Short mmCIF file of C-alpha atoms in Angstrom, two decimals:
data_model
loop_
_atom_site.label_atom_id
_atom_site.label_comp_id
_atom_site.label_asym_id
_atom_site.label_seq_id
_atom_site.Cartn_x
_atom_site.Cartn_y
_atom_site.Cartn_z
CA UNK A 1 69.44 97.50 96.22
CA UNK A 2 73.39 97.44 96.72
CA UNK A 3 74.67 100.86 97.39
CA UNK A 4 77.36 101.70 95.01
CA UNK A 5 79.84 104.73 95.04
CA UNK A 6 82.67 105.72 93.14
CA UNK A 7 86.32 105.92 94.45
CA UNK A 8 87.20 108.22 98.00
CA UNK A 9 90.36 109.05 95.72
CA UNK A 10 93.84 109.10 98.34
CA UNK A 11 93.57 108.14 102.35
CA UNK A 12 93.80 110.95 104.17
CA UNK A 13 98.09 110.81 106.60
CA UNK A 14 97.87 110.07 109.57
CA UNK A 15 99.93 113.60 109.85
CA UNK A 16 97.21 115.28 109.32
CA UNK A 17 95.78 114.49 112.44
CA UNK A 18 98.21 115.76 114.60
CA UNK A 19 97.29 119.02 113.07
CA UNK A 20 93.95 119.59 114.36
CA UNK A 21 93.70 122.17 117.01
CA UNK A 22 91.79 121.11 120.22
CA UNK A 23 88.63 122.69 118.98
CA UNK A 24 88.20 119.74 116.50
CA UNK A 25 89.55 117.16 118.67
CA UNK A 26 86.87 118.19 120.88
CA UNK A 27 84.74 117.38 117.59
CA UNK A 28 86.03 114.20 116.69
CA UNK A 29 85.64 112.53 120.59
CA UNK A 30 81.87 113.87 120.31
CA UNK A 31 80.70 112.60 116.95
CA UNK A 32 81.62 109.52 117.98
CA UNK A 33 79.31 109.57 121.43
CA UNK A 34 76.07 108.01 119.06
CA UNK A 35 78.98 104.62 118.38
CA UNK A 36 80.38 104.53 122.16
CA UNK A 37 76.45 104.78 123.21
CA UNK A 38 75.26 102.11 120.73
CA UNK A 39 78.45 99.84 121.31
CA UNK A 40 78.90 99.35 124.50
CA UNK A 41 78.43 96.23 126.25
CA UNK A 42 78.62 94.53 123.05
CA UNK A 43 80.21 91.72 121.62
CA UNK A 44 82.06 92.76 117.97
CA UNK A 45 84.44 90.29 116.40
CA UNK A 46 86.94 91.45 114.40
CA UNK A 47 89.03 89.33 111.99
CA UNK A 48 92.63 90.85 111.70
CA UNK A 49 94.60 89.81 108.52
CA UNK A 50 96.09 91.11 105.26
CA UNK A 51 98.52 94.34 106.05
CA UNK A 52 97.94 94.09 109.60
CA UNK A 53 99.31 91.39 109.97
CA UNK A 54 102.55 91.87 109.04
CA UNK A 55 102.92 96.01 108.89
CA UNK A 56 104.70 97.65 112.19
CA UNK A 57 102.65 100.74 111.66
CA UNK A 58 99.19 98.96 111.02
CA UNK A 59 99.81 95.70 113.71
CA UNK A 60 99.87 98.88 116.21
CA UNK A 61 97.42 100.85 115.21
CA UNK A 62 94.23 97.66 115.49
CA UNK A 63 96.21 97.01 118.91
CA UNK A 64 95.91 100.37 119.54
CA UNK A 65 91.95 100.22 118.59
CA UNK A 66 91.11 96.87 120.50
CA UNK A 67 92.21 98.63 123.87
CA UNK A 68 90.13 101.75 122.61
CA UNK A 69 87.19 100.02 121.99
CA UNK A 70 87.79 97.69 125.27
CA UNK A 71 88.62 101.22 127.12
CA UNK A 72 85.34 102.49 125.75
CA UNK A 73 82.93 99.15 127.16
CA UNK A 74 82.95 97.33 123.68
CA UNK A 75 83.65 93.83 124.26
CA UNK A 76 86.56 92.95 121.02
CA UNK A 77 86.79 89.56 120.08
CA UNK A 78 89.55 88.87 117.71
CA UNK A 79 89.80 85.62 115.56
CA UNK A 80 93.05 85.90 113.54
CA UNK A 81 94.62 84.60 110.27
CA UNK A 82 98.71 84.01 109.41
CA UNK A 83 98.58 83.22 105.36
CA UNK A 84 102.01 85.97 105.14
CA UNK A 85 103.57 84.11 108.20
CA UNK A 86 102.62 80.88 107.40
CA UNK A 87 103.21 81.54 103.37
CA UNK A 88 106.68 83.19 104.68
CA UNK A 89 107.35 79.86 107.52
CA UNK A 90 106.87 77.08 104.80
CA UNK A 91 109.05 78.83 101.94
CA UNK A 92 111.75 78.79 104.29
CA UNK A 93 111.53 75.32 105.10
CA UNK A 94 110.94 74.74 100.66
CA UNK A 95 107.92 73.72 100.91
CA UNK A 96 105.09 74.88 98.35
CA UNK A 97 101.77 76.79 98.80
CA UNK A 98 99.15 76.00 97.37
CA UNK A 99 95.42 77.43 97.06
CA UNK A 100 92.15 75.34 95.64
CA UNK A 101 88.97 76.92 96.33
CA UNK A 102 90.19 79.69 98.59
CA UNK A 103 92.07 77.50 100.47
CA UNK A 104 95.23 76.15 101.62
CA UNK A 105 96.23 72.44 100.93
CA UNK A 106 97.31 71.40 103.92
CA UNK A 107 98.79 68.44 104.66
CA UNK A 108 100.00 67.64 107.68
CA UNK A 109 103.72 68.21 107.66
CA UNK A 110 102.32 71.55 106.95
CA UNK A 111 100.13 71.53 109.44
CA UNK A 112 102.44 71.23 111.96
CA UNK A 113 103.51 75.12 110.88
CA UNK A 114 100.21 76.47 110.24
CA UNK A 115 99.86 75.65 114.50
CA UNK A 116 103.15 77.18 115.33
CA UNK A 117 102.69 79.53 113.05
CA UNK A 118 99.14 80.87 114.04
CA UNK A 119 99.64 80.16 117.61
CA UNK A 120 103.18 80.28 118.52
CA UNK A 121 103.54 83.52 116.87
CA UNK A 122 101.18 85.93 115.27
CA UNK A 123 98.71 85.25 118.25
CA UNK A 124 101.63 85.39 120.88
CA UNK A 125 102.84 88.88 118.47
CA UNK A 126 98.55 90.18 118.79
CA UNK A 127 98.52 89.65 122.52
CA UNK A 128 101.82 91.63 123.37
CA UNK A 129 100.98 94.25 121.24
CA UNK A 130 97.14 94.52 123.25
CA UNK A 131 98.51 94.18 126.31
CA UNK A 132 101.20 97.36 126.01
CA UNK A 133 97.45 99.70 126.20
CA UNK A 134 96.76 97.51 129.98
CA UNK A 135 96.16 93.66 130.79
CA UNK A 136 93.30 93.16 128.28
CA UNK A 137 94.27 90.43 125.64
CA UNK A 138 94.45 86.76 126.48
CA UNK A 139 95.76 84.27 124.12
CA UNK A 140 93.20 81.63 122.86
CA UNK A 141 92.92 78.67 119.53
CA UNK A 142 90.30 76.26 118.88
CA UNK A 143 91.22 73.72 120.67
CA UNK A 144 91.25 75.34 124.35
CA UNK A 145 88.49 74.53 126.68
CA UNK A 146 86.42 72.33 123.66
CA UNK A 147 86.18 76.15 121.77
CA UNK A 148 86.07 75.12 118.31
CA UNK A 149 84.81 71.79 117.07
CA UNK A 150 85.73 70.52 113.41
CA UNK A 151 85.00 68.11 110.54
CA UNK A 152 86.96 67.91 107.03
CA UNK A 153 86.30 70.43 104.52
CA UNK A 154 86.14 69.73 100.57
CA UNK A 155 85.71 71.69 98.10
CA UNK A 156 84.39 72.07 94.46
CA UNK A 157 86.35 73.30 91.99
CA UNK A 158 85.41 73.65 88.05
CA UNK A 159 82.34 71.65 89.46
CA UNK A 160 85.42 68.38 90.91
CA UNK A 161 85.15 67.66 95.08
CA UNK A 162 88.35 68.52 95.96
CA UNK A 163 90.59 67.02 98.74
CA UNK A 164 92.63 69.82 100.35
CA UNK A 165 93.95 68.14 103.30
CA UNK A 166 93.72 68.93 107.10
CA UNK A 167 91.54 71.39 106.19
CA UNK A 168 88.58 71.43 108.52
CA UNK A 169 84.30 73.33 108.74
CA UNK A 170 83.75 74.42 112.24
CA UNK A 171 80.74 71.95 113.71
CA UNK A 172 80.37 73.48 117.32
CA UNK A 173 81.80 76.03 119.34
CA UNK A 174 81.73 76.46 123.43
CA UNK A 175 81.13 79.27 123.52
CA UNK A 176 80.81 79.89 126.71
CA UNK A 177 84.55 78.41 128.12
CA UNK A 178 85.06 82.75 125.60
CA UNK A 179 82.25 84.68 126.97
CA UNK A 180 84.19 83.50 130.53
CA UNK A 181 86.78 85.67 129.32
CA UNK A 182 84.81 88.81 127.47
CA UNK A 183 82.65 88.79 131.48
CA UNK A 184 86.12 89.37 133.55
CA UNK A 185 86.16 92.31 130.81
CA UNK A 186 89.31 90.50 128.33
CA UNK A 187 90.59 90.24 125.05
CA UNK A 188 90.28 86.71 124.07
CA UNK A 189 93.17 87.01 120.77
CA UNK A 190 92.01 83.27 119.09
CA UNK A 191 93.94 81.37 116.98
CA UNK A 192 91.81 79.37 114.10
CA UNK A 193 92.93 75.13 114.73
CA UNK A 194 90.67 72.58 116.23
CA UNK A 195 90.07 68.64 116.14
CA UNK A 196 87.70 67.28 115.14
CA UNK A 197 86.07 64.33 117.54
CA UNK A 198 88.64 61.99 117.18
CA UNK A 199 91.30 64.35 118.08
CA UNK A 200 92.69 64.90 114.09
CA UNK A 201 94.01 68.59 113.87
CA UNK A 202 92.39 70.80 110.94
CA UNK A 203 92.84 73.79 109.97
CA UNK A 204 90.53 76.49 109.58
CA UNK A 205 90.30 79.55 107.36
CA UNK A 206 89.83 82.55 109.24
CA UNK A 207 87.23 83.67 108.13
CA UNK A 208 84.85 81.40 108.86
CA UNK A 209 85.56 80.81 112.04
CA UNK A 210 85.49 84.22 113.05
CA UNK A 211 81.78 83.75 111.28
CA UNK A 212 80.61 81.15 113.62
CA UNK A 213 82.25 82.46 116.51
CA UNK A 214 80.34 86.05 115.78
CA UNK A 215 77.10 83.57 115.46
CA UNK A 216 77.55 81.41 118.28
CA UNK A 217 78.18 84.34 121.02
CA UNK A 218 75.94 86.42 120.15
CA UNK A 219 77.77 89.47 117.88
CA UNK A 220 76.61 92.51 117.35
CA UNK A 221 78.70 93.11 114.71
CA UNK A 222 81.24 91.21 112.24
CA UNK A 223 84.44 93.05 110.88
CA UNK A 224 86.72 91.38 108.81
CA UNK A 225 90.13 93.37 107.49
CA UNK A 226 90.81 92.73 103.96
CA UNK A 227 94.29 93.58 102.11
CA UNK A 228 91.15 95.57 99.85
CA UNK A 229 88.82 97.97 100.62
CA UNK A 230 85.81 95.62 99.99
CA UNK A 231 83.59 94.56 97.61
CA UNK A 232 83.26 94.88 93.80
CA UNK A 233 79.89 93.71 92.19
CA UNK A 234 81.52 94.74 88.65
CA UNK A 235 85.84 93.90 89.20
CA UNK A 236 87.72 95.62 87.67
CA UNK A 237 86.23 98.91 87.41
CA UNK A 238 86.67 100.58 90.34
CA UNK A 239 83.18 102.92 89.35
CA UNK A 240 81.36 99.87 91.18
CA UNK A 241 81.84 99.99 94.76
CA UNK A 242 79.48 98.08 97.05
CA UNK A 243 79.34 100.76 100.28
CA UNK A 244 76.07 98.35 102.00
CA UNK A 245 74.86 95.09 100.31
CA UNK A 246 71.65 93.70 102.01
CA UNK A 247 72.06 89.69 102.65
CA UNK A 248 70.35 88.09 99.20
CA UNK A 249 72.11 90.60 97.26
CA UNK A 250 75.02 89.52 98.12
CA UNK A 251 73.70 85.73 97.61
CA UNK A 252 72.82 87.00 94.19
CA UNK A 253 76.64 87.68 92.92
CA UNK A 254 78.38 84.62 95.16
CA UNK A 255 79.18 83.03 92.32
CA UNK A 256 81.15 85.85 90.69
CA UNK A 257 83.17 86.35 93.45
CA UNK A 258 86.32 85.61 92.77
CA UNK A 259 88.32 82.59 95.09
CA UNK A 260 90.01 84.45 98.09
CA UNK A 261 86.74 86.84 98.97
CA UNK A 262 84.61 83.51 98.56
CA UNK A 263 85.28 82.85 102.41
CA UNK A 264 85.13 86.44 103.33
CA UNK A 265 81.01 86.42 101.85
CA UNK A 266 80.36 83.52 103.10
CA UNK A 267 81.64 84.07 106.71
CA UNK A 268 78.97 87.79 106.22
CA UNK A 269 76.17 85.66 104.80
CA UNK A 270 76.40 83.19 107.26
CA UNK A 271 76.77 85.28 110.36
CA UNK A 272 73.73 87.41 109.12
CA UNK A 273 71.48 84.16 108.45
CA UNK A 274 71.74 83.93 112.65
CA UNK A 275 71.47 86.52 113.77
CA UNK A 276 74.57 88.68 113.73
CA UNK A 277 72.81 92.21 112.68
CA UNK A 278 75.13 93.83 110.64
CA UNK A 279 78.51 92.51 108.84
CA UNK A 280 81.61 94.99 107.59
CA UNK A 281 84.40 93.91 104.87
CA UNK A 282 87.00 97.27 105.45
CA UNK A 283 90.38 97.40 104.07
CA UNK A 284 92.67 96.74 107.07
CA UNK A 285 95.90 98.79 105.66
CA UNK A 286 93.70 101.97 106.89
CA UNK A 287 95.39 102.43 109.74
CA UNK A 288 92.18 102.62 113.11
CA UNK A 289 90.33 101.09 109.90
CA UNK A 290 88.35 99.28 112.72
CA UNK A 291 87.60 102.22 114.27
CA UNK A 292 87.29 104.46 110.81
CA UNK A 293 84.57 101.76 110.08
CA UNK A 294 82.60 101.04 113.27
CA UNK A 295 82.97 104.93 114.56
CA UNK A 296 82.26 107.84 112.23
CA UNK A 297 79.18 108.28 110.00
CA UNK A 298 81.14 107.96 106.64
CA UNK A 299 82.83 105.11 107.10
CA UNK A 300 85.06 103.02 105.01
CA UNK A 301 84.29 99.93 103.96
CA UNK A 302 80.80 97.65 102.60
CA UNK A 303 78.52 96.35 105.23
CA UNK A 304 75.70 93.67 104.92
CA UNK A 305 73.35 92.81 106.57
CA UNK A 306 69.64 91.58 106.34
CA UNK A 307 67.25 93.71 105.42
CA UNK A 308 68.29 98.33 105.24
CA UNK A 309 65.08 98.70 105.31
CA UNK A 310 64.26 96.58 108.51
CA UNK A 311 64.22 98.16 112.05
CA UNK A 312 65.27 94.97 113.52
CA UNK A 313 68.37 94.98 110.84
CA UNK A 314 71.49 96.67 110.62
CA UNK A 315 69.95 99.69 112.29
CA UNK A 316 70.40 100.83 116.41
CA UNK A 317 67.69 99.02 117.40
CA UNK A 318 66.36 102.22 118.37
CA UNK A 319 62.62 103.74 116.51
CA UNK A 320 64.04 106.81 114.95
CA UNK A 321 67.08 106.55 112.37
CA UNK A 322 66.33 103.38 110.16
CA UNK A 323 66.24 103.22 106.72
CA UNK A 324 69.25 103.72 104.36
CA UNK A 325 71.32 104.44 107.70
CA UNK A 326 73.82 107.36 106.40
CA UNK A 327 73.75 109.49 110.37
CA UNK A 328 72.51 105.92 112.32
CA UNK A 329 75.89 104.26 114.03
CA UNK A 330 77.63 101.51 113.01
CA UNK A 331 74.94 101.85 108.83
CA UNK A 332 76.56 104.94 107.96
CA UNK A 333 77.39 105.16 104.43
CA UNK A 334 80.27 104.97 102.95
CA UNK A 335 82.78 107.06 99.91
CA UNK A 336 84.95 104.55 99.37
CA UNK A 337 85.62 102.49 96.65
CA UNK A 338 85.99 98.38 97.42
CA UNK A 339 86.60 95.48 95.74
CA UNK A 340 85.49 92.18 93.92
CA UNK A 341 88.60 90.59 94.06
CA UNK A 342 91.08 89.75 96.79
CA UNK A 343 94.24 88.07 97.81
CA UNK A 344 94.72 85.10 100.65
CA UNK A 345 95.88 86.49 103.90
CA UNK A 346 94.62 83.53 105.24
CA UNK A 347 95.29 80.48 106.24
#
């Protein structure tokens, strides 16, 4: 059964962190030790999107989280969207943005702006923010070294097949080039544009790209930042929070999800089906949300796994502490609300 919790209430303000005395700070660090040991040497793919991409404080906190993970021996790989920035650019040049079936309709003209914004603006900015903490991040895109190969995607809207232009699905991931960066101690920051076999460039939804990449490179976890707390089973009933859910349970409720959430949950499902241990949907409006989800017992979002009772599921991989996940690194129960609806924070 999916685990449901009510609302946590209000987010603890950042100022309270500075109020901790030295002993309390030491306790916080010690509490993170099991998670630090668990994730050390493992790849975590993080999809960067939503408000975390537009608020200066959230951007800085996310960059610090990535540098922290890298410093303690985790291998973060960032896949970023650019929905807010793309929409702003299109509005500036007088082009109307349209979404069908959860995906941005991408004409050849829109594609040029998508390409410019993703790699030239969003990716470069994030690389710069991470590298304030050390020479860690390297920008790349699906075009570089044949990282992604794509094919045209169609969507179904009201039972009809709809052409949404230069929008693609990833058909192949050349993981070698990206893993070379990981092995060199770098944090790849991936812009999700990709060519097809003939060289035509497509806009790839960052959610689906993150899921495909996590599967291809053998990631331990997939983490999706959103503009909401996670997943509701009965939106707008805020008591229907899902803190954790199995793959089968998620498959059952997929037809009821809002269009903006569908690509995110599809990515989670595909990642779990292809060997990623667990996928997380978290609230990117909370500073240091990635660390809160991965490095604390409670976590803050919705977690998807194959089976909570499976020793090879979402637990630590050890023989102990499998089952409901409470107190197990990366599987902790959550006490926050999550959301069934989702705005479009991607391409």
